Amino acid sequence: MKLPSPPGAKLLGLAAVFRCRGLLIALVGVLLAAGVVMFMGSGTSPRPIGQGWGYGSAPKFVGEPAVAQPLAALPVPQHPFMAANGVSNMHNDAYDTNTYDVSGPLGVHPQIRSSARALLGGECASVNFDRRGRIVTVCMSVAGPKLLLLDPTTLAELASYDLPQRPSTWSFNLRQIVTDTSGGAYFYLDEQDRAVIATSAHRIEIVGQVPTAAGTAFRLQQAYDLRGFVARPNRPDDKITTVLPDWQGRLWFVTRYGLVGTVQPHTGAIAVLELSGEEIENSFAIGSEAVYIVSDHALYRFEANPQSGAPAVVWRETYDRGARHKPGMINQGSGTTPTLLGEDFVVIADNADPQMHVLVYRRARAIAGNRLVCQQPVFAPGRSTTENTVIGAGRSLIVENNYGYDMFPTMQFGRTSEPGIVRIDLNDDGNGCHLVWESHEISQTTVPKLSLGNGLVYLYTKDPHAGRWVDAYYFTAIDFRTGATVYKILTGTGFAYDNNWAPITLDPDGAAYVGTVRGLLAIRDGTP
């Protein structure tokens, strides 16, 4: 019997044959050039993200509501120049632990709300919160990135600020667009609730909130022009990936093509160091003692020169970057932003073949013996990689497998990445580590998060068993202690619900948020 084709199958079929990608790029290029966008007006009621094929047949809830089982973990000190831990940046705190003290959704009468930002693009990746509990996020669209202030309950827009367009948008190359981590994808809130953003105009912009008769508006308060350093003769196409402060208030930034720099906030003095032949596509971690950056070749400890503030390499540890650019990776090298464990260790993953390894290093300036203390292979040989940061809680690490993810137009008709979520613990003596459990959930691209308040690891998974032609996406909770899946909540079907590398974020009240290619989702517990 011939099965019926789903609505839009002919259009989505273009994406399914993206290996011959000319037609899709041409189609996207035409739409981008035409400026096909549908942004909401400020203060309007959000339009929900539409459901795709198979929503009616996909299970809406799998499992049982959770019972909170709080966890203890090593404390993460509060960075003096960043907003409170848990609300300041994509990875929650300066150590990039991806953990929250608050309890997230338990799956009790779950409520889903969504806000569609734009027809083509509109993903809200980094979701942070000001001191009034309002969402501060940067959403990417073909019309250009926007800094937005949103109501956390209704997702209604309260204020907006236009950011410079990313040059990759005008390449009309979808693969280049979706692997571009510049232009505000990473940003942070400082201790004054100001958004600090590395823009595509080679500027660091500091944008504050000001009261108005209508409520709140964003205003540019400070900018640092880095064009003469970033767009250098040997790399005129370079772009800033991330900016973060060290514990003295100095601004550090990295660029895609290996530039590491500092800005003295009070004087505007800029100093840079180039890692020749290396790329940096992730954010970085900041301890009170140093800055930890991973390139596609090595992990670094940097410190600033006490007199000039210039970045200086304290140590460099190369890792196995493999021999190929694996499917599911942005480039050939580590896909992880470094994670700091307590005061002793720094964690990344490599890109080795046939199996990726989780690597734990001693991070002190000088050590006796080997700096590498753990090299744990994970996931199936020939099908292992991660492009997302490790969760670090105490001496435990959570890592997901992203092998096989291409990009959202090609991951349709039930196609998924490889399964795999693992927990690894450091040995009690601090030498070596071991696998505790492995889950076979499929978390294609999300930055996973851990709630210390209830003991749940949160993922955004895709269910390959939802039915032929059906692409079903679930907000999923697994037990930190055992790795068992506790519950799965259907958020939606169709490529509009693909999160395309956006993280899960918990707000101070315990609701969860996930950016998708069409906007933003909110998941919270309800009442009967």
Coordinates of C-alpha atoms in Angstrom, one line a residue:
M1 CA 0.0 0.0 0.0
K2 CA 1.3 3.4 -0.9
L3 CA 1.4 5.8 2.0
P4 CA 0.2 9.4 1.5
S5 CA 2.7 12.1 1.3
P6 CA 2.6 14.7 4.1
P7 CA 1.7 18.3 3.4
G8 CA 4.7 20.2 2.0
A9 CA 6.5 16.9 1.2
K10 CA 7.6 18.3 -2.2
L11 CA 9.1 21.4 -0.6
L12 CA 10.8 19.5 2.2
G13 CA 12.1 17.0 -0.4
L14 CA 14.4 19.7 -1.6
A15 CA 16.0 19.6 1.8
A16 CA 16.1 15.8 1.9
V17 CA 18.3 15.9 -1.2
F18 CA 20.5 18.7 0.1
R19 CA 23.6 16.8 -1.0
C20 CA 22.7 18.3 -4.4
R21 CA 22.1 21.5 -2.6
G22 CA 21.8 24.0 -5.4
L23 CA 18.0 24.1 -5.5
L24 CA 17.6 24.6 -1.7
I25 CA 20.3 27.3 -1.6
A26 CA 18.7 29.0 -4.6
L27 CA 15.3 28.9 -2.9
V28 CA 16.6 30.2 0.4
G29 CA 18.6 32.9 -1.4
V30 CA 15.5 34.2 -3.2
L31 CA 13.5 34.3 0.0
L32 CA 16.4 36.0 2.0
A33 CA 16.9 38.6 -0.8
A34 CA 13.1 39.3 -0.8
G35 CA 13.3 39.9 3.0
V36 CA 10.5 37.4 3.8
V37 CA 10.0 38.0 7.5
M38 CA 7.2 38.3 9.9
F39 CA 8.3 39.9 13.2
M40 CA 5.8 40.7 15.9
G41 CA 5.2 44.2 16.9
S42 CA 6.2 45.3 20.3
G43 CA 3.6 44.5 23.0
T44 CA 1.5 42.3 20.7
S45 CA 0.3 38.9 21.7
P46 CA 2.7 36.3 20.4
R47 CA 1.7 34.1 17.5
P48 CA 2.4 30.4 18.4
I49 CA 4.6 28.2 16.3
G50 CA 2.5 26.1 14.0
Q51 CA 2.4 22.4 14.2
G52 CA 3.7 20.1 11.4
W53 CA 2.7 16.8 10.0
G54 CA 1.7 14.1 12.5
Y55 CA 1.1 16.2 15.6
G56 CA -2.2 14.5 16.2
S57 CA -0.8 11.0 16.2
A58 CA 2.4 11.6 18.2
P59 CA 2.3 10.8 21.9
K60 CA 1.8 14.0 24.0
F61 CA 3.4 12.7 27.2
V62 CA 5.5 9.6 27.9
G63 CA 6.5 8.5 31.4
E64 CA 5.4 9.8 34.7
P65 CA 5.7 13.2 36.6
A66 CA 9.0 13.3 38.5
V67 CA 9.5 13.6 42.3
A68 CA 12.2 16.1 43.1
Q69 CA 15.4 14.6 44.5
P70 CA 17.8 17.5 45.1
L71 CA 21.5 17.1 44.5
A72 CA 24.5 18.6 46.2
A73 CA 27.4 19.9 44.1
L74 CA 30.5 22.0 44.4
P75 CA 29.6 25.6 44.8
V76 CA 30.2 28.0 41.8
P77 CA 31.4 31.4 43.0
Q78 CA 29.5 34.4 41.8
H79 CA 31.4 36.4 39.2
P80 CA 31.6 40.0 40.3
F81 CA 31.0 41.5 36.8
M82 CA 28.2 39.2 35.6
A83 CA 24.5 38.8 36.5
A84 CA 23.6 36.1 39.1
N85 CA 24.6 32.5 38.4
G86 CA 21.9 30.8 36.4
V87 CA 20.7 33.9 34.5
S88 CA 23.8 35.5 33.0
N89 CA 24.8 33.6 29.9
M90 CA 24.1 30.5 27.8
H91 CA 26.1 28.2 30.1
N92 CA 24.6 29.6 33.3
D93 CA 27.7 30.9 35.1
A94 CA 31.4 31.8 34.6
Y95 CA 32.4 28.2 35.1
D96 CA 30.1 27.0 32.3
T97 CA 28.7 24.2 34.5
N98 CA 25.2 24.2 32.9
T99 CA 23.6 23.6 36.3
Y100 CA 20.8 25.3 38.2
D101 CA 20.1 25.5 41.9
V102 CA 16.4 25.9 41.1
S103 CA 14.0 23.0 40.3
G104 CA 12.8 22.8 36.7
P105 CA 9.6 21.3 35.4
L106 CA 8.6 18.0 37.0
G107 CA 6.1 17.1 34.2
V108 CA 3.0 17.8 36.3
H109 CA 0.2 18.9 34.0
P110 CA 2.7 20.4 31.6
Q111 CA 1.9 23.6 29.8
I112 CA 3.5 24.6 26.5
R113 CA 3.6 28.1 25.1
S114 CA 5.4 29.2 22.0
S115 CA 6.2 32.5 20.2
A116 CA 6.9 32.5 16.5
R117 CA 9.5 35.1 15.7
A118 CA 9.9 35.0 11.9
L119 CA 9.1 32.9 8.9
L120 CA 12.7 32.2 8.0
G121 CA 14.9 32.2 11.1
G122 CA 14.0 33.8 14.4
E123 CA 15.8 31.5 16.8
C124 CA 16.3 32.8 20.3
A125 CA 19.4 30.9 21.5
S126 CA 20.9 32.5 24.6
V127 CA 18.1 33.2 27.1
N128 CA 19.0 35.3 30.1
F129 CA 16.9 37.0 32.8
D130 CA 17.1 40.5 34.3
R131 CA 16.5 41.2 38.0
R132 CA 12.8 41.6 37.4
G133 CA 12.7 38.1 36.0
R134 CA 12.1 39.2 32.4
I135 CA 13.7 37.4 29.5
V136 CA 16.6 39.1 27.7
T137 CA 17.5 37.3 24.5
V138 CA 19.1 37.7 21.1
C139 CA 17.0 36.3 18.3
M140 CA 18.5 35.6 14.9
S141 CA 16.4 36.3 11.7
V142 CA 17.0 37.0 8.1
A143 CA 16.1 40.6 8.9
G144 CA 19.0 40.7 11.3
P145 CA 19.6 39.8 15.0
K146 CA 17.5 41.6 17.6
L147 CA 18.1 42.0 21.3
L148 CA 14.7 41.5 22.9
L149 CA 13.0 41.9 26.2
L150 CA 10.2 39.4 26.7
D151 CA 7.5 38.7 29.3
P152 CA 8.5 35.3 30.8
T153 CA 5.0 34.1 31.0
T154 CA 3.3 35.3 27.8
L155 CA 6.5 35.7 25.7
A156 CA 5.2 39.1 24.6
E157 CA 7.8 41.6 23.3
L158 CA 8.4 44.4 25.7
A159 CA 11.4 46.1 24.0
S160 CA 13.8 45.5 21.1
Y161 CA 17.2 46.7 19.9
D162 CA 18.4 46.1 16.3
L163 CA 21.9 44.5 15.9
P164 CA 24.0 44.5 12.8
Q165 CA 23.3 41.8 10.2
R166 CA 25.7 38.9 10.0
P167 CA 27.6 38.8 6.7
S168 CA 26.9 35.1 6.5
T169 CA 23.2 35.8 5.8
W170 CA 24.0 37.4 2.5
S171 CA 26.1 34.4 1.4
F172 CA 22.8 32.6 0.6
N173 CA 24.5 29.5 1.8
L174 CA 22.3 27.9 4.5
R175 CA 25.1 25.7 5.8
Q176 CA 27.3 28.8 6.4
I177 CA 24.4 30.6 8.0
V178 CA 23.5 27.9 10.5
T179 CA 27.1 27.3 11.6
D180 CA 27.9 31.0 12.2
T181 CA 28.3 31.5 16.0
S182 CA 29.0 35.2 15.7
G183 CA 26.7 38.3 15.9
G184 CA 25.2 37.8 19.3
A185 CA 24.5 34.1 19.5
Y186 CA 26.6 34.3 22.7
F187 CA 26.1 37.3 24.9
Y188 CA 26.0 37.9 28.6
L189 CA 24.3 40.1 31.2
D190 CA 26.6 42.1 33.5
E191 CA 26.1 42.9 37.1
Q192 CA 24.0 46.0 36.1
D193 CA 21.6 44.0 33.9
R194 CA 23.2 45.3 30.8
A195 CA 23.5 43.1 27.7
V196 CA 27.2 42.8 26.5
I197 CA 27.2 41.7 22.9
A198 CA 29.9 41.1 20.3
T199 CA 28.2 42.3 17.1
S200 CA 28.9 41.6 13.4
A201 CA 30.1 45.2 13.0
H202 CA 33.3 44.2 15.0
R203 CA 32.1 46.1 18.0
I204 CA 31.4 45.1 21.6
E205 CA 28.2 46.9 22.5
I206 CA 26.9 47.4 26.0
V207 CA 23.2 47.9 26.0
G208 CA 21.2 48.9 29.1
Q209 CA 17.6 49.3 30.0
V210 CA 15.9 52.7 30.5
P211 CA 12.4 53.4 31.8
T212 CA 10.0 55.0 29.3
A213 CA 6.4 56.1 29.4
A214 CA 5.5 52.9 27.6
G215 CA 7.6 50.7 29.9
T216 CA 11.2 49.9 29.1
A217 CA 13.6 50.6 26.2
F218 CA 17.1 49.5 25.3
R219 CA 19.8 52.1 25.0
L220 CA 23.4 51.8 23.9
Q221 CA 25.6 52.9 26.8
Q222 CA 29.1 51.9 25.6
A223 CA 30.8 50.5 22.5
Y224 CA 34.3 49.4 21.7
D225 CA 35.3 49.3 18.1
L226 CA 37.6 46.3 17.3
R227 CA 37.5 46.5 13.5
G228 CA 41.2 47.4 13.1
F229 CA 42.1 44.3 15.1
V230 CA 39.5 41.7 14.0
A231 CA 39.3 42.4 10.2
R232 CA 43.1 42.1 9.8
P233 CA 44.9 41.9 6.4
N234 CA 45.4 38.1 6.6
R235 CA 41.8 37.5 7.8
P236 CA 39.5 40.3 6.6
D237 CA 36.5 38.0 7.0
D238 CA 37.1 37.3 10.7
K239 CA 34.3 37.8 13.3
I240 CA 34.0 38.0 17.0
T241 CA 32.5 34.8 18.5
T242 CA 32.2 35.6 22.2
V243 CA 32.9 38.3 24.8
L244 CA 33.1 37.7 28.6
P245 CA 34.7 39.6 31.5
D246 CA 37.5 38.3 33.8
W247 CA 37.3 38.7 37.5
Q248 CA 39.0 42.1 37.3
G249 CA 36.3 43.5 34.9
R250 CA 38.6 43.3 31.8
L251 CA 36.7 42.2 28.7
W252 CA 38.0 39.2 26.9
F253 CA 37.0 38.3 23.3
V254 CA 37.7 35.5 20.8
T255 CA 37.2 35.4 17.1
R256 CA 36.4 32.6 14.7
Y257 CA 39.9 32.6 13.2
G258 CA 42.0 32.4 16.3
L259 CA 42.3 35.9 17.7
V260 CA 42.2 36.3 21.5
G261 CA 41.9 39.8 22.8
T262 CA 41.3 42.0 25.8
V263 CA 39.7 45.4 26.3
Q264 CA 40.4 47.6 29.3
P265 CA 36.8 49.0 30.0
H266 CA 37.9 52.3 31.5
T267 CA 40.5 53.3 28.9
G268 CA 39.4 51.3 25.9
A269 CA 42.9 49.9 25.4
I270 CA 42.9 46.8 23.2
A271 CA 45.5 44.0 23.1
V272 CA 45.4 40.8 21.0
L273 CA 47.2 37.6 20.4
E274 CA 46.7 35.4 17.4
L275 CA 46.6 31.6 17.4
S276 CA 48.0 31.1 13.9
G277 CA 46.1 28.5 11.9
E278 CA 43.5 27.8 14.6
E279 CA 39.8 28.4 14.9
I280 CA 37.6 29.2 17.9
E281 CA 33.9 28.6 17.5
N282 CA 32.9 28.2 21.1
S283 CA 32.6 30.4 24.2
F284 CA 35.1 30.1 27.0
A285 CA 35.3 29.7 30.8
I286 CA 36.5 32.2 33.4
G287 CA 38.0 31.2 36.7
S288 CA 39.1 33.8 39.2
E289 CA 42.6 32.9 38.3
A290 CA 42.6 32.6 34.5
V291 CA 40.6 32.2 31.3
Y292 CA 40.2 28.8 29.6
I293 CA 39.8 28.7 25.8
V294 CA 39.6 25.8 23.4
S295 CA 40.5 26.0 19.8
D296 CA 40.2 23.3 17.1
H297 CA 43.7 22.2 18.0
A298 CA 44.3 22.8 21.7
L299 CA 43.1 23.8 25.2
Y300 CA 44.7 26.9 26.6
R301 CA 45.0 28.6 30.0
F302 CA 45.4 32.4 29.4
E303 CA 46.2 35.2 31.9
A304 CA 46.4 38.9 31.3
N305 CA 49.7 40.7 31.6
P306 CA 49.5 42.7 34.9
Q307 CA 50.8 45.9 33.3
S308 CA 49.4 45.9 29.8
G309 CA 46.4 43.6 30.1
A310 CA 47.5 41.7 27.0
P311 CA 46.5 38.0 26.8
A312 CA 49.3 35.6 27.5
V313 CA 49.4 31.8 27.2
V314 CA 50.3 30.1 30.5
W315 CA 49.9 26.5 29.1
R316 CA 48.7 24.8 26.0
E317 CA 47.5 21.2 25.8
T318 CA 46.9 19.7 22.3
Y319 CA 44.3 17.0 21.9
D320 CA 43.3 14.4 19.2
R321 CA 41.3 16.5 16.7
G322 CA 40.7 13.5 14.4
A323 CA 41.2 13.4 10.7
R324 CA 37.8 14.6 9.5
H325 CA 35.1 17.1 10.0
K326 CA 32.4 14.8 11.5
P327 CA 28.7 15.2 10.8
G328 CA 27.3 17.0 13.8
M329 CA 30.3 19.3 14.1
I330 CA 30.8 23.0 13.1
N331 CA 34.5 22.4 12.4
Q332 CA 37.2 19.8 12.9
G333 CA 38.1 20.0 16.5
S334 CA 36.5 20.1 20.0
G335 CA 32.9 21.3 20.0
T336 CA 32.8 22.0 23.7
T337 CA 33.1 25.2 25.6
P338 CA 35.4 24.4 28.5
T339 CA 33.7 23.5 31.8
L340 CA 35.4 24.1 35.2
L341 CA 35.0 21.6 38.0
G342 CA 35.5 23.2 41.4
E343 CA 38.9 24.8 41.7
D344 CA 41.0 22.0 40.2
F345 CA 39.8 20.8 36.9
V346 CA 38.8 21.9 33.4
V347 CA 36.9 19.6 31.0
I348 CA 36.5 19.4 27.2
A349 CA 35.8 16.7 24.6
D350 CA 38.1 15.9 21.7
N351 CA 37.3 14.9 18.1
A352 CA 39.1 11.6 18.0
D353 CA 38.3 8.7 15.7
P354 CA 36.8 6.2 16.0
Q355 CA 35.7 7.3 19.4
M356 CA 35.5 10.7 21.0
H357 CA 37.0 11.1 24.4
V358 CA 36.0 13.3 27.4
L359 CA 39.1 14.9 28.7
V360 CA 39.7 16.3 32.2
Y361 CA 42.8 18.4 32.9
R362 CA 44.4 19.8 36.0
R363 CA 44.2 23.5 35.5
A364 CA 46.8 24.9 37.9
R365 CA 49.6 27.0 36.5
A366 CA 52.2 24.4 37.3
I367 CA 51.8 20.7 38.2
A368 CA 53.9 17.7 39.0
G369 CA 53.1 14.8 36.6
N370 CA 50.6 14.7 33.8
R371 CA 48.1 17.5 33.3
L372 CA 45.6 15.1 31.8
V373 CA 43.8 13.0 34.5
C374 CA 40.9 11.5 32.5
Q375 CA 40.5 10.3 28.9
Q376 CA 37.2 8.5 28.7
P377 CA 36.0 7.1 25.3
V378 CA 32.2 7.5 24.8
F379 CA 29.5 6.4 22.3
A380 CA 29.7 3.9 19.5
P381 CA 33.0 3.7 17.4
G382 CA 32.6 5.7 14.2
R383 CA 29.5 7.4 15.5
S384 CA 30.6 9.7 18.3
T385 CA 31.0 13.4 18.6
T386 CA 29.6 16.4 20.6
E387 CA 29.2 20.0 19.6
N388 CA 27.8 21.0 23.0
T389 CA 29.3 21.8 26.4
V390 CA 29.6 19.2 29.1
I391 CA 27.5 19.5 32.3
G392 CA 29.7 19.7 35.3
A393 CA 28.3 18.9 38.8
G394 CA 30.7 18.0 41.6
R395 CA 32.8 15.3 40.1
S396 CA 30.2 14.2 37.6
L397 CA 30.0 15.1 33.9
I398 CA 27.0 14.7 31.5
V399 CA 27.8 14.5 27.7
E400 CA 25.5 14.0 24.7
N401 CA 26.2 12.6 21.3
N402 CA 25.5 14.9 18.3
Y403 CA 27.0 12.6 15.6
G404 CA 25.0 12.6 12.3
Y405 CA 23.1 15.9 12.7
D406 CA 23.4 17.9 9.5
M407 CA 21.1 20.9 9.7
F408 CA 17.4 21.4 10.2
P409 CA 16.2 21.2 6.5
T410 CA 18.0 17.9 6.0
M411 CA 16.9 16.3 9.3
Q412 CA 13.3 15.6 8.2
F413 CA 11.1 12.5 7.5
G414 CA 12.2 10.9 10.8
R415 CA 16.0 11.3 10.2
T416 CA 17.9 11.8 13.4
S417 CA 21.4 12.0 14.8
E418 CA 22.9 9.1 16.7
P419 CA 21.7 8.3 20.2
G420 CA 23.6 8.7 23.4
I421 CA 23.8 10.6 26.7
V422 CA 26.4 9.5 29.2
R423 CA 27.4 10.3 32.8
I424 CA 31.0 10.1 33.7
D425 CA 32.4 10.4 37.2
L426 CA 36.0 11.3 38.2
N427 CA 37.6 8.6 40.4
D428 CA 37.7 9.3 44.1
D429 CA 41.5 9.7 44.1
G430 CA 41.3 12.3 41.3
N431 CA 43.1 10.1 38.8
G432 CA 41.1 8.7 36.0
C433 CA 37.3 8.5 35.5
H434 CA 34.6 5.9 34.7
L435 CA 31.3 5.6 32.9
V436 CA 28.3 5.5 35.3
W437 CA 25.4 5.1 32.9
E438 CA 24.4 5.6 29.3
S439 CA 21.0 6.7 27.9
H440 CA 19.9 6.0 24.4
E441 CA 17.8 9.1 24.0
I442 CA 18.5 11.2 20.9
S443 CA 19.4 14.8 21.8
Q444 CA 20.4 16.1 18.4
T445 CA 21.8 19.6 19.2
T446 CA 20.6 21.0 22.5
V447 CA 22.9 22.3 25.2
P448 CA 21.6 20.0 28.1
K449 CA 21.1 21.4 31.6
L450 CA 20.9 19.9 35.1
S451 CA 18.6 21.0 37.8
L452 CA 20.3 20.5 41.2
G453 CA 17.0 21.4 42.7
N454 CA 15.3 18.2 41.5
G455 CA 18.0 15.9 40.2
L456 CA 16.8 16.0 36.5
V457 CA 18.9 16.3 33.4
Y458 CA 16.9 18.2 30.8
L459 CA 17.3 17.4 27.1
Y460 CA 15.4 18.3 23.9
T461 CA 15.0 15.0 22.0
K462 CA 13.7 13.7 18.8
D463 CA 11.6 10.6 18.7
P464 CA 12.3 8.4 15.6
H465 CA 9.4 6.1 16.5
A466 CA 6.7 8.7 16.3
G467 CA 5.7 7.5 12.8
R468 CA 6.7 7.7 9.2
W469 CA 7.1 11.2 8.0
V470 CA 6.7 12.5 11.6
D471 CA 9.4 14.7 13.1
A472 CA 8.4 14.9 16.8
Y473 CA 10.4 16.9 19.3
Y474 CA 10.2 16.4 23.1
F475 CA 11.2 18.2 26.2
T476 CA 12.8 15.3 28.1
A477 CA 13.9 14.7 31.6
I478 CA 16.2 11.9 32.7
D479 CA 17.3 10.9 36.2
F480 CA 20.8 12.2 37.0
R481 CA 21.4 9.3 39.4
T482 CA 20.4 6.4 37.1
G483 CA 20.1 7.7 33.5
A484 CA 16.5 6.4 33.2
T485 CA 14.1 8.6 31.2
V486 CA 11.5 10.0 33.6
Y487 CA 9.2 11.8 31.2
K488 CA 8.9 13.3 27.7
I489 CA 6.6 16.1 26.8
L490 CA 5.8 16.7 23.1
T491 CA 6.5 20.3 22.2
G492 CA 5.7 20.0 18.5
T493 CA 6.2 18.4 15.1
G494 CA 8.0 19.6 12.0
F495 CA 11.3 21.4 11.3
A496 CA 10.0 24.6 12.9
Y497 CA 10.6 22.8 16.3
D498 CA 14.2 21.9 15.6
N499 CA 16.3 23.7 18.1
N500 CA 19.4 23.9 15.9
W501 CA 22.0 24.2 18.7
A502 CA 20.0 26.4 21.1
P503 CA 20.2 25.5 24.8
I504 CA 17.6 24.6 27.4
T505 CA 17.3 27.4 29.9
L506 CA 15.5 27.4 33.3
D507 CA 14.2 30.7 34.8
P508 CA 14.3 31.5 38.5
D509 CA 10.7 30.3 38.9
G510 CA 11.5 26.9 37.3
A511 CA 10.0 27.2 33.9
A512 CA 12.1 25.9 31.0
Y513 CA 12.7 27.6 27.6
V514 CA 14.0 26.2 24.3
G515 CA 14.9 28.3 21.2
T516 CA 13.8 26.8 17.9
V517 CA 14.4 27.8 14.3
R518 CA 11.0 29.6 14.4
G519 CA 11.2 31.2 17.8
L520 CA 11.0 30.3 21.5
L521 CA 9.2 27.6 23.5
A522 CA 8.3 27.8 27.2
I523 CA 7.5 24.7 29.3
R524 CA 6.2 24.8 32.8
D525 CA 4.2 22.7 35.3
G526 CA 0.5 23.5 35.5
T527 CA -2.4 22.8 37.8
P528 CA -5.2 20.2 37.3

